[in-house]
mmCIF file of C-alpha atoms in Angstrom:
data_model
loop_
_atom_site.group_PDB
_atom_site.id
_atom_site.type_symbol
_atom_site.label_atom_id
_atom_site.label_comp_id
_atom_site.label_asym_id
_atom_site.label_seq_id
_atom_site.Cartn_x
_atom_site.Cartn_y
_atom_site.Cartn_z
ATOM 1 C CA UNK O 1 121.149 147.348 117.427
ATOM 2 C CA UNK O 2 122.568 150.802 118.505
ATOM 3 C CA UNK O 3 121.118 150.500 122.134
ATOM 4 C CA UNK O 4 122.028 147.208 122.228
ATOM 5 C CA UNK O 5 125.749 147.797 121.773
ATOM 6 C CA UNK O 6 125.689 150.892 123.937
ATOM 7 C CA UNK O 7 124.259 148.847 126.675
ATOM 8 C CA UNK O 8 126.257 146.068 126.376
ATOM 9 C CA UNK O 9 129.807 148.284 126.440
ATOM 10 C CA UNK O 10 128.395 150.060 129.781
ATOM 11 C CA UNK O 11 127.057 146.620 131.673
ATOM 12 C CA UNK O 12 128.683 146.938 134.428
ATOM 13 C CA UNK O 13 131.983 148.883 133.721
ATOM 14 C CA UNK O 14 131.775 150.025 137.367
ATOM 15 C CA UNK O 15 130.474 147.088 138.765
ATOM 16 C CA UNK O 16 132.837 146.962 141.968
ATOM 17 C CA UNK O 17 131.252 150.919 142.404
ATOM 18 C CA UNK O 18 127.448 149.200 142.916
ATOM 19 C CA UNK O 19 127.469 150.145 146.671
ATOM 20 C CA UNK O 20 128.398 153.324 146.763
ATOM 21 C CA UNK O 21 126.147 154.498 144.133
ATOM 22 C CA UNK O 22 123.157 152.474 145.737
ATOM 23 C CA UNK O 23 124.193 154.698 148.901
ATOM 24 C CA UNK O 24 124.087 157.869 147.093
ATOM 25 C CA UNK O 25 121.424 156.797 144.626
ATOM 26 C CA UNK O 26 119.217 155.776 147.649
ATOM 27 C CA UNK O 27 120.416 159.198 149.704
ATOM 28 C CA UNK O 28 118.980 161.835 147.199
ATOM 29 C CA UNK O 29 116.249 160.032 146.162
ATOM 30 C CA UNK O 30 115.037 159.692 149.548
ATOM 31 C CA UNK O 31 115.330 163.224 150.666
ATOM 32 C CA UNK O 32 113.833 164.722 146.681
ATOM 33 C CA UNK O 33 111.535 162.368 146.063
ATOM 34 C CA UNK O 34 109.909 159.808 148.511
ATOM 35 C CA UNK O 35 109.761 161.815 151.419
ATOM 36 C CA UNK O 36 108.486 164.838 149.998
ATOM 37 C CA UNK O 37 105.889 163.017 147.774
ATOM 38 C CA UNK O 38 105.250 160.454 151.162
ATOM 39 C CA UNK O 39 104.377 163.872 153.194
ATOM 40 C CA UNK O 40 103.909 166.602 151.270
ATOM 41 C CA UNK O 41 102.145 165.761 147.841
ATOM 42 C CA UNK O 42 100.787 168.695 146.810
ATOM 43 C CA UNK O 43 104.044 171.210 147.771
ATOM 44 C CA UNK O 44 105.838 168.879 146.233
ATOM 45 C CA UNK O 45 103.411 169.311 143.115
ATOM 46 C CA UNK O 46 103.623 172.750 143.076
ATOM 47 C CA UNK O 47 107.276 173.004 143.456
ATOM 48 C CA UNK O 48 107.108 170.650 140.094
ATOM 49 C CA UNK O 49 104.804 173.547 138.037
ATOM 50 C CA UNK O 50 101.557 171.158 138.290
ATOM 51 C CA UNK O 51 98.516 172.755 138.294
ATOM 52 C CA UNK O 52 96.653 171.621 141.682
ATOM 53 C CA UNK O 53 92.995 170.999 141.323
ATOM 54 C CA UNK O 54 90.172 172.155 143.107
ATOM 55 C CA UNK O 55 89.623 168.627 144.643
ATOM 56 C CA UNK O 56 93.079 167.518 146.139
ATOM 57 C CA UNK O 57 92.282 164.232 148.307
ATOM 58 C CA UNK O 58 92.714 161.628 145.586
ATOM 59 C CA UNK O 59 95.786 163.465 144.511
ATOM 60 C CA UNK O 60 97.245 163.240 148.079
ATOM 61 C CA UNK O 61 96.174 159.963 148.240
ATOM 62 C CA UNK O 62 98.010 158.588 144.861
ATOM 63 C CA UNK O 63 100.847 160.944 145.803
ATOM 64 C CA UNK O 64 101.288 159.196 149.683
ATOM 65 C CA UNK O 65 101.061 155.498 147.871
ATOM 66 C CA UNK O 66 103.615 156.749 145.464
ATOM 67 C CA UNK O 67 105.695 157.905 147.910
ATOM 68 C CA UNK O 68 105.165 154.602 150.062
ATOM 69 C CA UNK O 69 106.231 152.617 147.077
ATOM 70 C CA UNK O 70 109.871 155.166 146.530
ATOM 71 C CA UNK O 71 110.394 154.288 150.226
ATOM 72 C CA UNK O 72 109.845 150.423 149.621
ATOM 73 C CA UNK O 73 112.663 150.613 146.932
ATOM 74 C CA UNK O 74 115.082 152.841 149.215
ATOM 75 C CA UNK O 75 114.614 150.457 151.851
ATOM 76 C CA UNK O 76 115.411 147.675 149.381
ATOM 77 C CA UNK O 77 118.335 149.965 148.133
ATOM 78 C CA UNK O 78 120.034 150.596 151.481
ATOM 79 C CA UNK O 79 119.950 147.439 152.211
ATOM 80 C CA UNK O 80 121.822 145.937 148.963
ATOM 81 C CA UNK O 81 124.107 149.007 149.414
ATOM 82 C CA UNK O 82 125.282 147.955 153.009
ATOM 83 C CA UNK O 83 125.279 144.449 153.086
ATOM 84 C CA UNK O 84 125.070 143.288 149.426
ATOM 85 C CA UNK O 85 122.174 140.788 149.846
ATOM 86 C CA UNK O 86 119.541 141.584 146.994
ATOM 87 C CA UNK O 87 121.925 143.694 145.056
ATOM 88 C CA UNK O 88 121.421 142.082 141.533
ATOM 89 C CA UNK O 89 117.406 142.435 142.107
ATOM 90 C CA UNK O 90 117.481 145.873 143.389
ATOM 91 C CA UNK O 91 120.040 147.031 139.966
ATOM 92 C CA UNK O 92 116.935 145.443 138.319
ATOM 93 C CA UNK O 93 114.386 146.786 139.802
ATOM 94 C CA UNK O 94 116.255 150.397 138.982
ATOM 95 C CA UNK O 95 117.134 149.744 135.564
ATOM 96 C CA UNK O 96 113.021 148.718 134.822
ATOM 97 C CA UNK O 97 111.925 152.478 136.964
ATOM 98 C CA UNK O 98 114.438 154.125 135.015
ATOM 99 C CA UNK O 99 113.583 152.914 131.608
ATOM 100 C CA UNK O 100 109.688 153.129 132.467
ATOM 101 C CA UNK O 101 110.088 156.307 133.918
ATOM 102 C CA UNK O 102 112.033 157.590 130.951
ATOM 103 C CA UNK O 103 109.496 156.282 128.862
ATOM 104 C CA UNK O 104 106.614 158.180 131.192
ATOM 105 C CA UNK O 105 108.041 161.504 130.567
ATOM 106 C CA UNK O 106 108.362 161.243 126.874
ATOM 107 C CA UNK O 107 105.012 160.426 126.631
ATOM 108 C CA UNK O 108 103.906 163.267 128.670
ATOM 109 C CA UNK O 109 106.106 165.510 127.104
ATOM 110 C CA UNK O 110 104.637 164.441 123.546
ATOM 111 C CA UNK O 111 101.027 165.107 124.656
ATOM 112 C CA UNK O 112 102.265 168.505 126.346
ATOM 113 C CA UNK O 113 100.369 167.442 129.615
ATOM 114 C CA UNK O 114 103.449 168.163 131.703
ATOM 115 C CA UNK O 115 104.878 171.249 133.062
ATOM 116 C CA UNK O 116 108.514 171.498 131.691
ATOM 117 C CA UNK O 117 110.212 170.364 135.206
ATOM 118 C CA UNK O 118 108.894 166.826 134.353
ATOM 119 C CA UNK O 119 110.195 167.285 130.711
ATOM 120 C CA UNK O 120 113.525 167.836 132.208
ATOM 121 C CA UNK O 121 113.405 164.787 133.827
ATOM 122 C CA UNK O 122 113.876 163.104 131.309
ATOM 123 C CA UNK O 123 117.310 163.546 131.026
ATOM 124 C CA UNK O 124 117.824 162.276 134.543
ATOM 125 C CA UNK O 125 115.798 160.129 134.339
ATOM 126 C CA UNK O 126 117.702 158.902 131.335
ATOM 127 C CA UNK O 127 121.439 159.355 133.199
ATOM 128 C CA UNK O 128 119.924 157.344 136.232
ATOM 129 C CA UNK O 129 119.249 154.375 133.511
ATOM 130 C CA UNK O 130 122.629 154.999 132.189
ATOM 131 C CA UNK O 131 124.748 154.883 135.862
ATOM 132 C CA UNK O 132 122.290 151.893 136.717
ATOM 133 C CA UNK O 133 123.718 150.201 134.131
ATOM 134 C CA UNK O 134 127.047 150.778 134.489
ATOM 135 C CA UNK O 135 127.282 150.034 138.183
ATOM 136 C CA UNK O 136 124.955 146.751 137.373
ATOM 137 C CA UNK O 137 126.478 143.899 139.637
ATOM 138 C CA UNK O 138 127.324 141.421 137.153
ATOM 139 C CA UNK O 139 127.615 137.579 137.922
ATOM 140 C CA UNK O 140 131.135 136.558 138.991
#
């Protein structure tokens, strides 16, 4: 199929780049995502266009373990991106968030229960999957 081929032509064409863009990858995705969600759920919700409800402690709540579980994965990512070890898991792990996270904001974005910041995700969502791929660590 189409996505197929398309995946299979950008497996890894930047393989020996995996590092760096775990570094940078892990980098900005600490500092706009985990730590703001991890700290500061609801600014970052409102910075997003969500509409915050009158009750907000399950929202922080989901929000901190959401942010716990971005942190996890940095950790994991700084780690391959330093010394290697875990590097094929962590590429993985990325290329299943990606894809699921792509899939996520469609969804939302079909139902119109989003504000249009997550609908814009999408797309970087979607160029996260694609650079994933690309920089995949493939077998030697």
């Amino acid at each position: 199929s189409f996505i197929d081929e398309v995946i299979f032509m950008l497996l890894g064409v930047w393989a020996d780049q995996a590092g760096v863009f775990l570094a940078w990858l892990c980098a900005i995705t600490t500092v706009v995502f985990a730590v703001p969600i991890t700290f500061f759920p609801l600014r970052w919700a409102r910075l997003m266009r969500w509409r915050i409800p009158a009750e907000t402690q399950l929202t922080v709540y989901f929000g901190r373990c959401l942010g716990l579980f971005i942190l996890i994965l940095e950790g994991l990512m700084a780690r391959a991106a330093w010394s290697g070890e875990g590097r094929v898991w962590v590429f993985e792990q990325l290329a299943a968030v990606f894809a699921c996270m792509v899939a996520l904001h469609v969804y939302g974005a079909l139902r119109r229960e989003q504000p249009w910041t997550e609908t814009a995700e999408i797309g970087v969502y979607s160029v996260c999957l694609l650079l994933t791929l690309a920089c995949f660590p493939l077998p030697a």
